[in-house]
mmCIF file of C-alpha atoms in Angstrom:
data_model
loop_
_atom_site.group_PDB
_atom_site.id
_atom_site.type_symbol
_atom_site.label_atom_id
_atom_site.label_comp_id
_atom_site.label_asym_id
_atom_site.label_seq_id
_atom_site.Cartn_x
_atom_site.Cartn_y
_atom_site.Cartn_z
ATOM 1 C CA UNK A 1 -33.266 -128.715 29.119
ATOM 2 C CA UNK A 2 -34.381 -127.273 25.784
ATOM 3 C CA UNK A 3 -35.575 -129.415 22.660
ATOM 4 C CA UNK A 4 -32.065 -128.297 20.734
ATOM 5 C CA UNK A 5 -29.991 -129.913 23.750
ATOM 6 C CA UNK A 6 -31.692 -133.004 23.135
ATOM 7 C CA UNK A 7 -29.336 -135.304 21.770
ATOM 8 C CA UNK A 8 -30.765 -139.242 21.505
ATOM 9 C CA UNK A 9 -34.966 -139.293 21.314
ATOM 10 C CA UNK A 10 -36.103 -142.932 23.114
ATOM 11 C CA UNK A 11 -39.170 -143.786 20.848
ATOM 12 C CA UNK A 12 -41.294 -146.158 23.546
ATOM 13 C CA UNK A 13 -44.445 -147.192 21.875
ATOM 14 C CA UNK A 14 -47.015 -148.787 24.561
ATOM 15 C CA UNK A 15 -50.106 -150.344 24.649
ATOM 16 C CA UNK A 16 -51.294 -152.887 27.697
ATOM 17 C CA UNK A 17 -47.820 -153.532 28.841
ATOM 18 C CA UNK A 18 -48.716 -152.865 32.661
ATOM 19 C CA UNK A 19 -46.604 -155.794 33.811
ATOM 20 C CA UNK A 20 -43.678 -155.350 31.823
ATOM 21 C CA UNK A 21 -43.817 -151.152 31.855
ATOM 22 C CA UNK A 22 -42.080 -150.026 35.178
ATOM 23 C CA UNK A 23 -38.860 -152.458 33.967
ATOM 24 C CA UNK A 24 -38.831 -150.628 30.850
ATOM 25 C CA UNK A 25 -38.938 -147.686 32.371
ATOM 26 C CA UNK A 26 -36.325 -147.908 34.490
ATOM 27 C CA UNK A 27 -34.142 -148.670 31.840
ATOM 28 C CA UNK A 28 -34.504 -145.316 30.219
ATOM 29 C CA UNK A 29 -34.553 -143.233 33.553
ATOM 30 C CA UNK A 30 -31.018 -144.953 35.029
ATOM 31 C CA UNK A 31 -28.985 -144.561 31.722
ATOM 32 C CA UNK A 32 -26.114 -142.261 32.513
ATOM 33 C CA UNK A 33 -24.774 -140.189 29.585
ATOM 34 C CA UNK A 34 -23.082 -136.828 29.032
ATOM 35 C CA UNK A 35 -25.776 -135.345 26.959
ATOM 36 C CA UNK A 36 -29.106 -134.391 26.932
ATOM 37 C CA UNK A 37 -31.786 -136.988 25.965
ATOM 38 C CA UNK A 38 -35.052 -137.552 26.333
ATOM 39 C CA UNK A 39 -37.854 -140.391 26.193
ATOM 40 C CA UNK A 40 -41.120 -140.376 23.991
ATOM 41 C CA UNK A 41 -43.269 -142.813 25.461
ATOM 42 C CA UNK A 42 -46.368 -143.213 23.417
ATOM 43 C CA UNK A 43 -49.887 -144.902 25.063
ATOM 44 C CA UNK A 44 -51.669 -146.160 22.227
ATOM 45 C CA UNK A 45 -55.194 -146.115 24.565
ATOM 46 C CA UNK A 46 -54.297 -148.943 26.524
ATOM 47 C CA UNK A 47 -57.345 -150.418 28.417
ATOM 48 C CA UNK A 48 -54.991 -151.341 31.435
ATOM 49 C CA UNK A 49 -53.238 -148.925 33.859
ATOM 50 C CA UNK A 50 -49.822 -148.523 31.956
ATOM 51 C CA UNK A 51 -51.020 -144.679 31.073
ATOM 52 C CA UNK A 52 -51.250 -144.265 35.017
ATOM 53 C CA UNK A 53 -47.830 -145.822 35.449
ATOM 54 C CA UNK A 54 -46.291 -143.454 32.581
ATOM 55 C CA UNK A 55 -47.982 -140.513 34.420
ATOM 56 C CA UNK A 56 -46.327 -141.514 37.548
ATOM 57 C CA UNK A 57 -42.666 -141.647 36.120
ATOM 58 C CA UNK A 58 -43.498 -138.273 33.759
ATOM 59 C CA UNK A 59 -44.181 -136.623 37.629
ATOM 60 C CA UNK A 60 -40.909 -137.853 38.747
ATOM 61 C CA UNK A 61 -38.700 -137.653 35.880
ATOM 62 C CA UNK A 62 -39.924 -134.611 33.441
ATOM 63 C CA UNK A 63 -36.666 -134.057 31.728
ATOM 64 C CA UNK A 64 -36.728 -137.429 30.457
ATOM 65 C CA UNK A 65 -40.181 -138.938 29.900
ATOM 66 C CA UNK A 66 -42.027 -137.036 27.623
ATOM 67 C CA UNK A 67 -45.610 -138.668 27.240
ATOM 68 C CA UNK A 68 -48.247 -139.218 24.786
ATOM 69 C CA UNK A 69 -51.334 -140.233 25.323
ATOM 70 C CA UNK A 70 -53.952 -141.644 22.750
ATOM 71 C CA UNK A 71 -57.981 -142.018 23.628
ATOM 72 C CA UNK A 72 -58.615 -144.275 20.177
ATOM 73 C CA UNK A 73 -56.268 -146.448 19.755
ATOM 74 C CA UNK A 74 -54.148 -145.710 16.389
ATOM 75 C CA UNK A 75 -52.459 -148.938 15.268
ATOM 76 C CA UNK A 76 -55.701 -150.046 14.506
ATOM 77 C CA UNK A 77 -56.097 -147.570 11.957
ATOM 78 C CA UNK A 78 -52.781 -148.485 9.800
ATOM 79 C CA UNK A 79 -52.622 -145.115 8.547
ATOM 80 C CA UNK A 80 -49.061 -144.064 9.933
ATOM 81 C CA UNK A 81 -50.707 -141.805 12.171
ATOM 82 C CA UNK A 82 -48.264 -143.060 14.834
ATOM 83 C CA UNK A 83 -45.031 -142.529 13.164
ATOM 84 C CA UNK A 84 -46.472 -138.907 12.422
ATOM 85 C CA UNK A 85 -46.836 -137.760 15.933
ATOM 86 C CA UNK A 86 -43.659 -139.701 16.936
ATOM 87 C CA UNK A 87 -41.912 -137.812 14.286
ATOM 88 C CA UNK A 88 -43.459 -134.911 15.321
ATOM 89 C CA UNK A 89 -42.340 -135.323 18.652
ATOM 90 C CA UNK A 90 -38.761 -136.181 18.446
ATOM 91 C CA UNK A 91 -35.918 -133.409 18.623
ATOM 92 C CA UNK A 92 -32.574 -135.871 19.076
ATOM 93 C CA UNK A 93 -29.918 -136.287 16.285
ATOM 94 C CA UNK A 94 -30.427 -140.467 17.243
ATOM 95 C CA UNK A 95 -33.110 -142.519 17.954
ATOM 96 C CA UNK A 96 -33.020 -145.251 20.150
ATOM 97 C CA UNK A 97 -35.711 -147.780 19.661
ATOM 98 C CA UNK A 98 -37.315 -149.912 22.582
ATOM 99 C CA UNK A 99 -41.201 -151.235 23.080
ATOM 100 C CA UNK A 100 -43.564 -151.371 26.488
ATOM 101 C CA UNK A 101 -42.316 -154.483 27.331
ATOM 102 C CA UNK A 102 -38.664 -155.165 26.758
ATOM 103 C CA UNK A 103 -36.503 -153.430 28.807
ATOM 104 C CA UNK A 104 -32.111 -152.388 28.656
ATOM 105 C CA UNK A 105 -29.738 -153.840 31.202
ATOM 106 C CA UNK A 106 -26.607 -151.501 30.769
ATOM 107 C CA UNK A 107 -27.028 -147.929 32.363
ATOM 108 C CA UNK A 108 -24.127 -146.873 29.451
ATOM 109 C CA UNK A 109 -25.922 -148.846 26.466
ATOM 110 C CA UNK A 110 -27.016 -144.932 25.185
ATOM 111 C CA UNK A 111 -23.305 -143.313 26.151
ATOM 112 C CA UNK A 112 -21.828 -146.148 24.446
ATOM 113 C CA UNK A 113 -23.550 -145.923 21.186
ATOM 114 C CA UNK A 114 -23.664 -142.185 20.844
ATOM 115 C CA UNK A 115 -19.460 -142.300 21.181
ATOM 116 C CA UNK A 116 -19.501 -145.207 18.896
ATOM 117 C CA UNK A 117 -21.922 -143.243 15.811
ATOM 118 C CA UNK A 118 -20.227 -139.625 16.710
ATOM 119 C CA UNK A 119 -16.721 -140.914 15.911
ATOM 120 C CA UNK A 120 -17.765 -143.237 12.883
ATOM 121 C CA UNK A 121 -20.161 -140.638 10.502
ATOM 122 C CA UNK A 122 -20.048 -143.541 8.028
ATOM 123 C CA UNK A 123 -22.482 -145.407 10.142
ATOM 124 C CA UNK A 124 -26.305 -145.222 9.727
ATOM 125 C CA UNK A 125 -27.041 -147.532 12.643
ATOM 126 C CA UNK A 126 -25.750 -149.690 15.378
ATOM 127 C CA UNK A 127 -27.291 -152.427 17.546
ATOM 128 C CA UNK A 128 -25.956 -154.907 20.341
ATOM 129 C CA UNK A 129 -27.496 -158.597 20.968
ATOM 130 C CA UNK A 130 -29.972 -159.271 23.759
ATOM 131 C CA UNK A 131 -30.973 -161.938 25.846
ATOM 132 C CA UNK A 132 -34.487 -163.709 24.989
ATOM 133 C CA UNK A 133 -36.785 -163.340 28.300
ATOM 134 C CA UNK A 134 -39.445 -166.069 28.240
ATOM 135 C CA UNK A 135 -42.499 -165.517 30.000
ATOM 136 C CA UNK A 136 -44.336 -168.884 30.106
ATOM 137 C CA UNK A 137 -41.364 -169.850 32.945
ATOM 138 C CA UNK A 138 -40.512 -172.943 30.870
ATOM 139 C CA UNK A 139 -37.431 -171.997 28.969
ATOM 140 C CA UNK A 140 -33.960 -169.911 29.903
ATOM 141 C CA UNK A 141 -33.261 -166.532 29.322
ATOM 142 C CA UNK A 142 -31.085 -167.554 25.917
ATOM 143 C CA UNK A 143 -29.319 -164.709 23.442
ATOM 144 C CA UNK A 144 -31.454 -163.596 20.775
ATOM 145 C CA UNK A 145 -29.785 -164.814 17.857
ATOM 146 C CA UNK A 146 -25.773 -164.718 17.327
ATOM 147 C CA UNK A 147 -24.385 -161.445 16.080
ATOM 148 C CA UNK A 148 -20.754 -161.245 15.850
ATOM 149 C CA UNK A 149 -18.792 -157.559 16.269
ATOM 150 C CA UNK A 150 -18.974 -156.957 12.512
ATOM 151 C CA UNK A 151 -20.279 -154.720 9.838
ATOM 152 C CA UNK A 152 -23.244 -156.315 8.075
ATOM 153 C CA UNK A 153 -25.835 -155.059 5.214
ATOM 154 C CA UNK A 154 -29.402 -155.278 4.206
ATOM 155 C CA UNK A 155 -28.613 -158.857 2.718
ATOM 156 C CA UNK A 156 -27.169 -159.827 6.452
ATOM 157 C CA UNK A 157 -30.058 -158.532 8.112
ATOM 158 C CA UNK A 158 -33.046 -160.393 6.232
ATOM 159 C CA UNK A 159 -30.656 -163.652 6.402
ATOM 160 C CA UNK A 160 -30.387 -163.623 10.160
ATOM 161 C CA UNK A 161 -34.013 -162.365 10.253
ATOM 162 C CA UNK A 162 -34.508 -159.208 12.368
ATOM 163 C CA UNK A 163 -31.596 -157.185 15.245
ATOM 164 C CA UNK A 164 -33.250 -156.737 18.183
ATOM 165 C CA UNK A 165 -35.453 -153.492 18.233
ATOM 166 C CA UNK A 166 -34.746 -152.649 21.791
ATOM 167 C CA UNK A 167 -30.774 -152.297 20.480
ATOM 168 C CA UNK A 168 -31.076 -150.132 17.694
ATOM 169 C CA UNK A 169 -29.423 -146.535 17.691
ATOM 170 C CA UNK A 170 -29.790 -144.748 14.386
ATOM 171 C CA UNK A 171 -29.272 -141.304 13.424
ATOM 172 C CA UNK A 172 -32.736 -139.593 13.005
ATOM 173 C CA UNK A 173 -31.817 -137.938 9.697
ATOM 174 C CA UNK A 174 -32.884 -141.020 7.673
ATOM 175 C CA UNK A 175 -35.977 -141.031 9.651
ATOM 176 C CA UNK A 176 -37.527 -138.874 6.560
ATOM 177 C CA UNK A 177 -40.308 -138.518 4.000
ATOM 178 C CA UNK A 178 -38.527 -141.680 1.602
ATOM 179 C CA UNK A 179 -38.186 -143.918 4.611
ATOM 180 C CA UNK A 180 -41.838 -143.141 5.348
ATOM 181 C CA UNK A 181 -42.911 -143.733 1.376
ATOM 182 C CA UNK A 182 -41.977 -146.885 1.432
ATOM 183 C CA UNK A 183 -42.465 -148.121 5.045
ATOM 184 C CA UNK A 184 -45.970 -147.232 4.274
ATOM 185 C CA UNK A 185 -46.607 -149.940 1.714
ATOM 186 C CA UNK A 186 -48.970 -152.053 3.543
ATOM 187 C CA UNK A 187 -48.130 -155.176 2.640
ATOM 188 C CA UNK A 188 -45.080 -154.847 5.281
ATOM 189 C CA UNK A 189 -45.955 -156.947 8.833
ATOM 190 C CA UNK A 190 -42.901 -156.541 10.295
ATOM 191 C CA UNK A 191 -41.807 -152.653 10.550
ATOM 192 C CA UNK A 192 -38.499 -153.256 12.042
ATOM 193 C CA UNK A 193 -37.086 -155.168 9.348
ATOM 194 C CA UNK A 194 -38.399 -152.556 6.545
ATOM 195 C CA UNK A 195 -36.086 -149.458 9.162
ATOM 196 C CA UNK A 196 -33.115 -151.607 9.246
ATOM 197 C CA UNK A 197 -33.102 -152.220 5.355
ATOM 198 C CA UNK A 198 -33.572 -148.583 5.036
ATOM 199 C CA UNK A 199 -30.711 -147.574 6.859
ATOM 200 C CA UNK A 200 -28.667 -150.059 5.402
ATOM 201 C CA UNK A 201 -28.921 -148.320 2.293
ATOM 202 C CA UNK A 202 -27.818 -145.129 3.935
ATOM 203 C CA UNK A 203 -24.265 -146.217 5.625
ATOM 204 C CA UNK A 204 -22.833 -148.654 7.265
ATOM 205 C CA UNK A 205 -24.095 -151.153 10.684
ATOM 206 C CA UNK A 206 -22.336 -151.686 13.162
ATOM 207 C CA UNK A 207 -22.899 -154.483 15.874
ATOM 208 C CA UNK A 208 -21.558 -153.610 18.972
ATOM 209 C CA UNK A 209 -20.811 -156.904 20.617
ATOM 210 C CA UNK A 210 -22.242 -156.166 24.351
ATOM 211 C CA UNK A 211 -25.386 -157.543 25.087
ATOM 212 C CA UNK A 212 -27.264 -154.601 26.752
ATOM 213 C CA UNK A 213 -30.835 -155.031 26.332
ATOM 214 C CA UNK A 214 -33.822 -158.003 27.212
ATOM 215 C CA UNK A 215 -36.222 -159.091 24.329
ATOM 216 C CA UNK A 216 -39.473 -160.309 26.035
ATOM 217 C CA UNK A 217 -41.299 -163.478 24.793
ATOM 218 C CA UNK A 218 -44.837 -164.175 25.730
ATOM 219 C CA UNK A 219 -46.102 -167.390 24.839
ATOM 220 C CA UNK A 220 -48.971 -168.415 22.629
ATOM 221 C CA UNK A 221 -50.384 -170.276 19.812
ATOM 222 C CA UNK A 222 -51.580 -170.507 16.651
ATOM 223 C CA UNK A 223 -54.491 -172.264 14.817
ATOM 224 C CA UNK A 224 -53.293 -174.034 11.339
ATOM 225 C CA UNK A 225 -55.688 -171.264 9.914
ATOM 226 C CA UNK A 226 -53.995 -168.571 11.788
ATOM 227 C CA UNK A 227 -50.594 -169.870 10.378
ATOM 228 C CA UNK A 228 -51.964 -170.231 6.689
ATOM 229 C CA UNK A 229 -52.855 -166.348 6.945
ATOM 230 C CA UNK A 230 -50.055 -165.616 8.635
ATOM 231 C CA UNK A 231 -47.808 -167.286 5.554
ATOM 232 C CA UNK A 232 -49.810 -165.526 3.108
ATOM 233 C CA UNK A 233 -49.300 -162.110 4.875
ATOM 234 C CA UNK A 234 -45.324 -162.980 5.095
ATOM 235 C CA UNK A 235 -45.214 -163.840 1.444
ATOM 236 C CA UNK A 236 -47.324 -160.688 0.844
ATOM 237 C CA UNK A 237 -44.460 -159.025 3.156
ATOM 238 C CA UNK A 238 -41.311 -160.286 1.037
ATOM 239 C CA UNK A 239 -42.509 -159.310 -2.203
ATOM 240 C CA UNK A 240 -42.550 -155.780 -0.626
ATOM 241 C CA UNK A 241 -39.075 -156.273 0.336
ATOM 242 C CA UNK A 242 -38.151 -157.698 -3.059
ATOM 243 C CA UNK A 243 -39.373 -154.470 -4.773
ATOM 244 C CA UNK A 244 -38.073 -151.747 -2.802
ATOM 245 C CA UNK A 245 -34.998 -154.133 -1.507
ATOM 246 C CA UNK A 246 -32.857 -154.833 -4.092
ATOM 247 C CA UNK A 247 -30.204 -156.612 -2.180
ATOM 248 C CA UNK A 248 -32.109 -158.672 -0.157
ATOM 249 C CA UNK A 249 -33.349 -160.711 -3.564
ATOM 250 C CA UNK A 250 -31.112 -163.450 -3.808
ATOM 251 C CA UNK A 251 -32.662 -164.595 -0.200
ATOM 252 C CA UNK A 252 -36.577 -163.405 -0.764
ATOM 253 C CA UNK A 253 -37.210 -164.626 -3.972
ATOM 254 C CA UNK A 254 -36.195 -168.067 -3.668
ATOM 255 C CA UNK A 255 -38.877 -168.271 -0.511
ATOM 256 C CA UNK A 256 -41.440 -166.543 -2.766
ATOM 257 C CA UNK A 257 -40.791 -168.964 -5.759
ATOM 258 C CA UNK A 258 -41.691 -171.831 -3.375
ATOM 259 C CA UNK A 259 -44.038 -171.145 -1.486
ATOM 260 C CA UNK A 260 -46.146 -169.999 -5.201
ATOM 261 C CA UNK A 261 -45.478 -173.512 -6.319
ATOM 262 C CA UNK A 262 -46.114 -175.518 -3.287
ATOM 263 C CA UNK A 263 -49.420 -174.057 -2.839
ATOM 264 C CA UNK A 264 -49.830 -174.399 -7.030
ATOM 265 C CA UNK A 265 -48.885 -178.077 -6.660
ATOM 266 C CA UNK A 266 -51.487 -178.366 -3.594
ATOM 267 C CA UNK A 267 -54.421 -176.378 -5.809
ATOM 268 C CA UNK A 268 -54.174 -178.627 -8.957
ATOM 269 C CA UNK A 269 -54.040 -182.096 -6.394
ATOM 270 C CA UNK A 270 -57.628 -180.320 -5.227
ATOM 271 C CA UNK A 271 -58.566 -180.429 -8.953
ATOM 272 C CA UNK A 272 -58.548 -176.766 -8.811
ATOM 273 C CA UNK A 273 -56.443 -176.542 -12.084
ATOM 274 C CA UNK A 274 -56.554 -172.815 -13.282
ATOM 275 C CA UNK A 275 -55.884 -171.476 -10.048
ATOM 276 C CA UNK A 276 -52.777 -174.188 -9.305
ATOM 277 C CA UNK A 277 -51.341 -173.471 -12.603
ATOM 278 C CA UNK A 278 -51.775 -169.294 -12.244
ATOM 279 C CA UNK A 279 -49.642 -170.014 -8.322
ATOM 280 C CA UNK A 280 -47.287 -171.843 -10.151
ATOM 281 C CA UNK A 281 -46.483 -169.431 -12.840
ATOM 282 C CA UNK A 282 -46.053 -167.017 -10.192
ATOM 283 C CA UNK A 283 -43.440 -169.256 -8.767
ATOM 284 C CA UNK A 284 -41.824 -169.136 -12.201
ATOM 285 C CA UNK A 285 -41.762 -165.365 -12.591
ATOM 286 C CA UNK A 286 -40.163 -164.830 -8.870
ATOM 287 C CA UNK A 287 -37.610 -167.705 -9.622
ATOM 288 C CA UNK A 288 -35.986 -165.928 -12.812
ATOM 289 C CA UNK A 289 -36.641 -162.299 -11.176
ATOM 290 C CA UNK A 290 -32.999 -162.601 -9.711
ATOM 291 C CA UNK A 291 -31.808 -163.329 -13.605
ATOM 292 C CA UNK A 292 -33.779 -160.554 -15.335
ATOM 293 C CA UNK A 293 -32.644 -158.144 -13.041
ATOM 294 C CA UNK A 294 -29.233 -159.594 -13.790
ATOM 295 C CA UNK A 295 -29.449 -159.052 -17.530
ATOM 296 C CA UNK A 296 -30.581 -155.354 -16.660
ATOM 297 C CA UNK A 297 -27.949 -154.190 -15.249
ATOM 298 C CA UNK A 298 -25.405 -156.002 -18.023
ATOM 299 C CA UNK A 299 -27.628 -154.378 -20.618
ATOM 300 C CA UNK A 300 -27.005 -150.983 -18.692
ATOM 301 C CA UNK A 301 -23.437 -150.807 -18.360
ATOM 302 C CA UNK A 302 -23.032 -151.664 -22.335
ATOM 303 C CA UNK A 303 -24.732 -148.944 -22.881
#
């Protein structure tokens, strides 16, 4: 197999997933499909044996798994080193998306998406549910929010929060210096979202209603200071989406405009005036964003 038969690139991103890794990787090896694909599983320096474990399946399968391994570990360095060697690295006309640690259930989940995007050009992406896998033992295995068979858009997405990233099949042209831009603004935490919004902007989505894939859970807490920081970063996170998202604002700015004048309301009950009243203004400026913007595009089309 060449790198111009390669049809779908799996992008596997992996660090310290040594339990979950041989599931994962079964997933890729057993799909059955008519075309040539390939697997791009990338060991971020994982301290744990998963790079031994990706060796082991890169000796048995070399047409498929195609590894990467790190000696520093990269995601550290929020740089987008990572996308740049993926990128570098993938040869398909789709990507298919899944992590170390979740894993696909359907050996035709890649045949059945391929047919699906090569006879509908229109679409940028499609996705499938999956089941929830919880690792503490103390809940079901429960579907991972409720898609219906539908089209939706960027609006859709941010709404029903995130499609699983283990489901998503998306034509790698997209995957391109814009997309990067703006998926490089750091004040993004969740990278998934800020690809699906992209490629809503470039066709159509598709939610094929089979669920082939397993999200998996791991449980864990927070500290009230780890959620304050958290909240800041998420805030920090939809203002991003705001700016580069125009059709997600009806939902995001709302969320921004209260959360500025909760935690205004909370600084001036401290006695902390100046600062209250600057968080609150904020909230003011995000709540009429939706009508300014409005106004900008009736002012446009007059003219």
């Amino acid at each position: 197999m060449t790198r111009s038969e390669v049809l779908v690139s799996i992008r596997c991103l992996v660090y310290n997933h040594e339990p979950y890794l041989r599931q994962c990787l079964d997933g890729f090896v057993m799909q059955k499909t008519d075309f040539a694909f390939e697997a791009i599983v990338h060991d971020d320096a994982s301290t744990d044996k998963s790079a031994d474990i990706i060796r082991e399946y890169a000796a048995k399968y070399p047409d498929i798994i195609k590894p990467i391994y790190e000696t520093e570990n990269l995601y550290s360095k929020h740089d987008g080193s990572i996308k740049r060697i993926m990128n570098a690295n993938t040869h398909g006309k789709y990507i298919a998306l899944c992590e170390g640690d979740d894993y696909w259930t359907d050996p035709l989940k890649l045949q059945k998406q391929f047919d699906f995007m090569e006879a509908n050009p229109e679409y940028s992406l499609c996705f499938h549910p999956a089941y929830v896998k919880f690792e503490n033992g103390l809940q079901e295995r429960t579907l991972y929010r409720k898609w219906k068979e539908t089209d939706y858009n960027g609006l859709d997405i941010i709404r029903q929060w995130t499609i699983p990233t283990a489901s998503v099949f998306f034509r790698a042209k997209f995957y391109n210096k814009k997309y990067l831009e703006i998926a490089n603004d750091r004040r993004f935490i969740y990278g998934d979202i800020v690809l699906f919004e992209y490629l809503s902007t470039k066709g159509r989505i598709k939610c094929i209603n089979e669920v082939m894939s397993v999200y998996r859970r791991n449980a864990g807490g927070v500290t009230e200071k780890d959620k304050d920081e958290l909240s800041k970063n998420e805030i920090k996170h939809f203002e991003a989406i705001s700016e580069h998202f125009k059709v997600c604002r009806p939902y995001v700015n709302p969320i921004i405009a209260s959360y500025y004048l909760n935690c205004g309301v909370i600084q001036v009950f401290k006695g902390k005036n100046p600062k209250g009243f600057f968080l609150m203004a904020k909230s003011i400026r995000w709540s009429i964003k939706p009508a300014i913007d409005m106004l900008k595009r009736n002012i446009k089309r007059i003219l």
